[in-house]
N, CA, C and O of each residue as an XYZ file, in Angstrom:
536
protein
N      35.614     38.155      0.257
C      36.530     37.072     -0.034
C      35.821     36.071     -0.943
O      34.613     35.852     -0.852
N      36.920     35.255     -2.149
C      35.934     34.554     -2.666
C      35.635     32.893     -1.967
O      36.510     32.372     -1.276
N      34.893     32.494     -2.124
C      35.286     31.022     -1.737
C      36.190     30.409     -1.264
O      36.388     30.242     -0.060
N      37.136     29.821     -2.565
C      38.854     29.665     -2.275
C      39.402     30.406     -1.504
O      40.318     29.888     -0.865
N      39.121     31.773     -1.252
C      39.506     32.351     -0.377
C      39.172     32.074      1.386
O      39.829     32.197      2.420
N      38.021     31.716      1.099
C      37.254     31.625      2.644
C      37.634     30.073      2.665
O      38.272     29.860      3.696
N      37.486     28.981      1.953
C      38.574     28.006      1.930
C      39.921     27.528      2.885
O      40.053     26.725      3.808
N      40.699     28.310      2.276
C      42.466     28.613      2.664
C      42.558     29.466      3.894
O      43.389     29.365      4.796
N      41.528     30.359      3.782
C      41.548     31.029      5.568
C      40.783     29.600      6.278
O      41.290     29.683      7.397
N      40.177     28.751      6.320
C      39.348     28.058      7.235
C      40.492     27.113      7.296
O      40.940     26.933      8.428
N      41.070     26.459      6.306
C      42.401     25.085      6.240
C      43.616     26.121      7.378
O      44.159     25.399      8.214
N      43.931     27.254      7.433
C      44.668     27.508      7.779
C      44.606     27.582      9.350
O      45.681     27.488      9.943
N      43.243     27.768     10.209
C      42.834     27.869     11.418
C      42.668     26.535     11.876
O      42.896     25.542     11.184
N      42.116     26.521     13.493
C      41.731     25.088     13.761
C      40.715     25.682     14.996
O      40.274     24.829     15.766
N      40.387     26.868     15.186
C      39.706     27.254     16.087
C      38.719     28.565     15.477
O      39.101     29.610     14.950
N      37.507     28.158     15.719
C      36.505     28.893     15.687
C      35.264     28.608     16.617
O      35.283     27.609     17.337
N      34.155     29.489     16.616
C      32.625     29.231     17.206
C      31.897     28.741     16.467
O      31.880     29.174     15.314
N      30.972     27.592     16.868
C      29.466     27.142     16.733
C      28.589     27.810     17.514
O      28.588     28.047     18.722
N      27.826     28.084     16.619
C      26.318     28.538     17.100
C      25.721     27.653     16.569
O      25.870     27.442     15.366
N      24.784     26.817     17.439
C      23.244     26.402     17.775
C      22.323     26.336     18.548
O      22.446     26.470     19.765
N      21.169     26.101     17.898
C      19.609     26.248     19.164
C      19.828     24.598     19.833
O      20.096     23.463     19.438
N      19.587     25.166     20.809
C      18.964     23.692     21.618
C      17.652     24.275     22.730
O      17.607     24.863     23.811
N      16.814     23.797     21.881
C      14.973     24.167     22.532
C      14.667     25.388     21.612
O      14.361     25.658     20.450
N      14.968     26.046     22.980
C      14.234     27.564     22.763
C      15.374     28.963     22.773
O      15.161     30.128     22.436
N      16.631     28.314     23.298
C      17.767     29.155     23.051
C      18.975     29.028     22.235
O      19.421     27.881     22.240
N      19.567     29.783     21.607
C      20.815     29.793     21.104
C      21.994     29.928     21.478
O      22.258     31.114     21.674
N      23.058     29.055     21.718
C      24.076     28.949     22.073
C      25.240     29.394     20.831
O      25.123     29.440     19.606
N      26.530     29.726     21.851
C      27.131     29.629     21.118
C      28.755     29.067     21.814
O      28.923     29.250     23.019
N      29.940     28.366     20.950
C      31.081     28.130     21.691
C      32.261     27.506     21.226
O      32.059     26.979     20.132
N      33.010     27.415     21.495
C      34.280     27.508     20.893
C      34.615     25.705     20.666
O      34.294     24.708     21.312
N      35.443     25.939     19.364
C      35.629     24.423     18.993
C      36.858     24.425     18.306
O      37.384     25.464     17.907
N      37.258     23.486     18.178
C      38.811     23.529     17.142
C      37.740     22.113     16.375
O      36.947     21.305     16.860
N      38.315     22.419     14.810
C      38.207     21.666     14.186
C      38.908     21.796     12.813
O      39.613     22.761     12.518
N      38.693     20.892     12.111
C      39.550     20.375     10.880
C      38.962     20.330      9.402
O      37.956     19.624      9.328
N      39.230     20.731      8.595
C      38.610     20.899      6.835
C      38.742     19.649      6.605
O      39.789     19.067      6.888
N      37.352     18.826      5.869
C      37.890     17.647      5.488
C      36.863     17.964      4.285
O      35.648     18.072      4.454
N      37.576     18.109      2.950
C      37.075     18.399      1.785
C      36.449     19.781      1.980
O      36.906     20.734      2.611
N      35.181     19.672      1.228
C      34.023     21.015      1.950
C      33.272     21.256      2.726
O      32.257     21.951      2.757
N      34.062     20.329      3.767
C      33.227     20.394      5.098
C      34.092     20.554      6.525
O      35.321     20.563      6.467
N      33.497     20.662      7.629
C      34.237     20.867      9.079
C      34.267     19.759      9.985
O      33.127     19.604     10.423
N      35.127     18.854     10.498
C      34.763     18.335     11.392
C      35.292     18.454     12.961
O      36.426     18.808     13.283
N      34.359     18.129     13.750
C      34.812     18.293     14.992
C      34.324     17.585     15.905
O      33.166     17.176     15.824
N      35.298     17.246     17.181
C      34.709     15.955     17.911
C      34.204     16.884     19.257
O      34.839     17.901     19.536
N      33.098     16.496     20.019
C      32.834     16.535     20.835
C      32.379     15.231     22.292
O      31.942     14.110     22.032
N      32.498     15.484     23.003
C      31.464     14.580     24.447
C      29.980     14.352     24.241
O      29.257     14.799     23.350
N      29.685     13.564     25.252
C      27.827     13.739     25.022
C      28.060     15.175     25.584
O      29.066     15.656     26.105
N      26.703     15.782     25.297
C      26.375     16.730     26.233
C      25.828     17.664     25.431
O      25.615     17.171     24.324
N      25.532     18.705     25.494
C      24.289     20.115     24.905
C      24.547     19.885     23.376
O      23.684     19.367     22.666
N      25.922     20.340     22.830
C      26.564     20.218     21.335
C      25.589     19.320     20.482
O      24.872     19.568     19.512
N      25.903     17.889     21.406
C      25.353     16.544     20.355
C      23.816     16.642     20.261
O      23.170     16.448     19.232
N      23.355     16.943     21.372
C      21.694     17.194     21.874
C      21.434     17.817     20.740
O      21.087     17.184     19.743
N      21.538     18.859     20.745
C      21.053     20.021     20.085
C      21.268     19.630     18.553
O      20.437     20.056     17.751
N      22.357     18.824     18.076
C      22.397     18.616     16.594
C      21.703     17.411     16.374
O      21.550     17.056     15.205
N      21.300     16.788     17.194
C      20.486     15.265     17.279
C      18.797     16.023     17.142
O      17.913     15.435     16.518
N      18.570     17.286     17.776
C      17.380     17.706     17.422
C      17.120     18.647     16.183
O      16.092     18.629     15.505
N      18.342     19.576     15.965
C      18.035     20.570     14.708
C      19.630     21.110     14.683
O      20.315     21.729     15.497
N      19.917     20.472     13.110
C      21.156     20.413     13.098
C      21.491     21.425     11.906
O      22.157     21.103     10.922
N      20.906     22.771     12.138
C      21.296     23.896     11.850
C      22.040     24.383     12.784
O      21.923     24.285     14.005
N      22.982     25.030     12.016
C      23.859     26.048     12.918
C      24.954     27.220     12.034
O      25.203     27.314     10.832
N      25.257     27.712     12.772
C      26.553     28.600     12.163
C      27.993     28.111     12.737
O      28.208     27.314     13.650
N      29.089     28.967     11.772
C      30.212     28.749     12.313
C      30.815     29.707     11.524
O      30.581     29.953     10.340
N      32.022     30.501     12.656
C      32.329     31.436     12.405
C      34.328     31.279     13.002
O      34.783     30.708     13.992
N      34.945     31.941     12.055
C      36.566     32.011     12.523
C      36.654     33.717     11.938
O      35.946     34.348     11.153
N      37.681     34.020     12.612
C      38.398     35.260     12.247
C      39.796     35.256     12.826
O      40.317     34.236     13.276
N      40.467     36.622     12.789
C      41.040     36.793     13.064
C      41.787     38.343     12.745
O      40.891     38.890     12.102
N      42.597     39.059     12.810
C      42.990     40.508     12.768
C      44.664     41.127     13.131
O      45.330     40.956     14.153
N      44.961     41.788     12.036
C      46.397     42.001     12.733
C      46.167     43.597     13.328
O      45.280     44.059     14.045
N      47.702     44.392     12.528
C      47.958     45.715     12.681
C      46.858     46.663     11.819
O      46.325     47.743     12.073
N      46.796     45.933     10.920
C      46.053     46.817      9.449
C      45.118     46.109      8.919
O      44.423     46.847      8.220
N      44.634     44.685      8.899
C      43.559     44.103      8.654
C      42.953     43.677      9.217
O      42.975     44.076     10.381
N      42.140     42.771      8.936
C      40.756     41.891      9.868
C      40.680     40.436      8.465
O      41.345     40.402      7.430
N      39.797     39.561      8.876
C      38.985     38.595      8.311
C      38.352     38.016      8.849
O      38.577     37.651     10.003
N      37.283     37.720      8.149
C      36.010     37.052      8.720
C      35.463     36.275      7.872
O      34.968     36.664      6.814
N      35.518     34.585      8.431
C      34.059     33.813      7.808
C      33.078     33.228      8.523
O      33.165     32.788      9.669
N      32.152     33.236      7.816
C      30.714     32.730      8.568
C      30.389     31.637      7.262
O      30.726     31.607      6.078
N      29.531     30.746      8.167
C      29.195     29.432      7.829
C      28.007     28.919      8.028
O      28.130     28.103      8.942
N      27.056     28.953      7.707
C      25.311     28.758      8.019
C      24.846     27.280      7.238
O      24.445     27.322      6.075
N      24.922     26.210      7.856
C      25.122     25.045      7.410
C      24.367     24.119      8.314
O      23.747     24.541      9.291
N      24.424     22.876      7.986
C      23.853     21.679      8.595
C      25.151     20.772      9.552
O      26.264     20.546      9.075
N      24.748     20.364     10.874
C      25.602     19.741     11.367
C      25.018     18.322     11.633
O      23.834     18.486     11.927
N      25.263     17.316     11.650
C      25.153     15.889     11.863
C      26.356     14.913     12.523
O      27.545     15.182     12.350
N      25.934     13.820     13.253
C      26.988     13.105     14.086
C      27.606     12.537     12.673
O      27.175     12.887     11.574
N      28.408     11.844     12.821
C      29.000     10.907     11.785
C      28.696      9.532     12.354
O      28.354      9.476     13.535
N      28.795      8.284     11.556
C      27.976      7.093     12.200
C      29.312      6.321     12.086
O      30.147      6.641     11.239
N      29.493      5.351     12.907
C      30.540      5.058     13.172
C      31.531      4.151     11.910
O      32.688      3.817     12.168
N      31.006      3.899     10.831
C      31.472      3.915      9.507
C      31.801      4.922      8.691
O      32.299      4.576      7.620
N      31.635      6.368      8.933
C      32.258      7.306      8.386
C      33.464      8.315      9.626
O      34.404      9.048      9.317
N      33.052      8.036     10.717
C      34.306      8.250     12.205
C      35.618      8.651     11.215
O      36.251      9.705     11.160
N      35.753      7.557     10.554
C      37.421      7.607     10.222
C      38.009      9.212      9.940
O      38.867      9.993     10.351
N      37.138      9.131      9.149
C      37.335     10.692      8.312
C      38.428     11.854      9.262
O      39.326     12.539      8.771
N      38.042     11.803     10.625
C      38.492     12.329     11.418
C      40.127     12.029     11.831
O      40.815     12.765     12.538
N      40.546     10.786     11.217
C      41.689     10.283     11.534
C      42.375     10.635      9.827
O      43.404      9.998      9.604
N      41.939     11.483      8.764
C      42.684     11.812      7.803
C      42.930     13.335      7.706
O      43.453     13.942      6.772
N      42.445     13.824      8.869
C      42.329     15.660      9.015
C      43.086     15.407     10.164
O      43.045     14.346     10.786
N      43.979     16.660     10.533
C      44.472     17.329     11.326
C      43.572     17.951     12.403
O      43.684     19.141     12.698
N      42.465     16.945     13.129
C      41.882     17.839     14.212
C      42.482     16.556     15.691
O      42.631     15.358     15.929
N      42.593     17.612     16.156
C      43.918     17.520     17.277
C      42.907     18.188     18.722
O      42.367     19.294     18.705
N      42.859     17.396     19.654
C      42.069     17.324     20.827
C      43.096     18.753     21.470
O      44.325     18.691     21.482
N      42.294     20.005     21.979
C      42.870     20.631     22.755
C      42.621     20.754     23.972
O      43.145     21.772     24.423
N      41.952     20.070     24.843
C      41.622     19.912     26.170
C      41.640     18.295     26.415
O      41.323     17.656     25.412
N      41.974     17.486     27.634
C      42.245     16.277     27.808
C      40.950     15.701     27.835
O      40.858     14.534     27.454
N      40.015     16.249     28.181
C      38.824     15.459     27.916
C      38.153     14.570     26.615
O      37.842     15.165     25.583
N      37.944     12.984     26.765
C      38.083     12.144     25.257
C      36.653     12.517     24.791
O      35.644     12.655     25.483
N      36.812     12.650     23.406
C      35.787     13.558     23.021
C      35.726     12.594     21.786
O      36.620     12.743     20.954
N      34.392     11.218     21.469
C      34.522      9.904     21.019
C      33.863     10.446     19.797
O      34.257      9.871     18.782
N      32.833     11.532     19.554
C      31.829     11.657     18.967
C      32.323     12.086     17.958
O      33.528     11.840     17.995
N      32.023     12.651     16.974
C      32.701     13.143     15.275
C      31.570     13.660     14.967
O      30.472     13.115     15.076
N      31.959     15.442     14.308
C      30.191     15.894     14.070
C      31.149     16.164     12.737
O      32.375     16.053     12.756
N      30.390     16.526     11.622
C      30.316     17.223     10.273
C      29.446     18.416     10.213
O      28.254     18.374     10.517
N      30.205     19.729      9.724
C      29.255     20.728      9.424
C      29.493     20.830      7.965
O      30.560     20.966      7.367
N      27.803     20.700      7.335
C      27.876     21.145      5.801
C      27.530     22.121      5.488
O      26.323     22.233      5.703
N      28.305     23.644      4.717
C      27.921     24.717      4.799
C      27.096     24.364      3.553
O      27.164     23.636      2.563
N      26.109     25.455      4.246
C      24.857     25.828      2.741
C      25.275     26.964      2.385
O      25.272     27.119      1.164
N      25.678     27.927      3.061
C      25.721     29.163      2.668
C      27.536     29.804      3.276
O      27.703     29.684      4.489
N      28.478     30.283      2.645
C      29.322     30.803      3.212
C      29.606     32.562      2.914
O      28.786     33.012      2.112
N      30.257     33.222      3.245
C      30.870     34.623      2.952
C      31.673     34.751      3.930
O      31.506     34.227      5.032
N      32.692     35.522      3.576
C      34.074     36.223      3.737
C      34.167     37.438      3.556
O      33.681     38.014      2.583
N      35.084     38.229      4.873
C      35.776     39.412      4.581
C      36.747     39.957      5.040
O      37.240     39.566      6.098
N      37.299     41.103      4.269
C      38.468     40.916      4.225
C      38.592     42.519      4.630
O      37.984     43.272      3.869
N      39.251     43.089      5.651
C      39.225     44.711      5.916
C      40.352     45.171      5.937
O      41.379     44.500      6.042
N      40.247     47.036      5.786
C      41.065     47.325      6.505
C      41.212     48.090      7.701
O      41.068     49.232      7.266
N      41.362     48.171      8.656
C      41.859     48.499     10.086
C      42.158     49.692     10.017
O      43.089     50.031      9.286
N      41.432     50.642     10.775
C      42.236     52.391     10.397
C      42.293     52.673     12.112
O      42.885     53.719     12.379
N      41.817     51.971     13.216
C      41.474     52.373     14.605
C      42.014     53.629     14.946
O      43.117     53.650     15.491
N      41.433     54.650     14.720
C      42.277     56.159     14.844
C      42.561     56.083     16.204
O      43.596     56.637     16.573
N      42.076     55.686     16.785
C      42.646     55.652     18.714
C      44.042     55.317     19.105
O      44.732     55.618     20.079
N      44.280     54.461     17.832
C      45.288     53.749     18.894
C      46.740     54.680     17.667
O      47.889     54.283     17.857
N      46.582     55.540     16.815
C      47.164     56.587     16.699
C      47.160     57.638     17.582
O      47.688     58.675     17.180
N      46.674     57.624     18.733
C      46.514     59.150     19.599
C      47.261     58.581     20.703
O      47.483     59.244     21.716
N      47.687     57.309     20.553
C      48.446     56.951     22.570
C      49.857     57.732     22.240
O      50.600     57.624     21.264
N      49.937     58.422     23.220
C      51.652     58.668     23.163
C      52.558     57.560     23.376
O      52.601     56.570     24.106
N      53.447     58.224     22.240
C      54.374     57.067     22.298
C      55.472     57.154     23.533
O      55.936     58.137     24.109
N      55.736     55.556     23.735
C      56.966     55.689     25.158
C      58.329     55.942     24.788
O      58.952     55.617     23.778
N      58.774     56.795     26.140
C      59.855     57.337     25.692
C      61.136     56.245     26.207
O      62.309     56.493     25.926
């Protein structure tokens, strides 16, 4: 996929995974977040997320998704940082929309350094062999 492509698939989602280290292990976990220009944002709580980007704010981020006959995939290997409470707003001009009730005050930014996309096609010969119902 090109860019623009991996682009318009990421504007079009609001849910994908972060991966980051915090210490000595790598985590990984699910986030909804929002395109704001060429970047991601997403709010979180205190807790491991913020830790871990307060110490080494490398990480990945990854969305997909797949129908009958295709697949797509992007990955995102970038820098994450809090936002300071003079750039917060940003979050109030994107479409990222709290999906669990828990208030989640914090605002992170991921800046990709590196992206790629792809784009498949789906042949799963298996699921040609189920008999069909009568």
């Amino acid at each position: 996929m090109t860019n623009e492509e991996c682009w318009e698939f990421l504007r079009s989602e609001e849910f994908g995974r972060l991966a980051f280290h915090l210490a000595e292990e790598v985590h990984i976990t699910p986030i909804n977040y929002a395109v704001d220009g060429e970047t991601l944002l997403f709010r979180t709580a205190e807790g491991s997320k913020l830790l871990a980007i307060a110490m080494n704010g490398d990480c990945a981020f990854e969305i997909d998704d797949f129908g009958d006959e295709t697949a797509r995939s992007v990955v995102i290997h970038g820098r994450a940082r809090q936002l300071d409470e003079h750039e917060e707003h940003r979050a109030e001009q994107v479409p990222l929309r709290a999906w669990v009730g828990e208030a989640k005050y914090n605002v992170v930014e991921i800046e990709p350094l590196q992206m790629s996309g792809r784009r498949f096609n789906l042949h799963r010969p298996w699921l040609h062999l189920r008999p069909d119902p009568a």
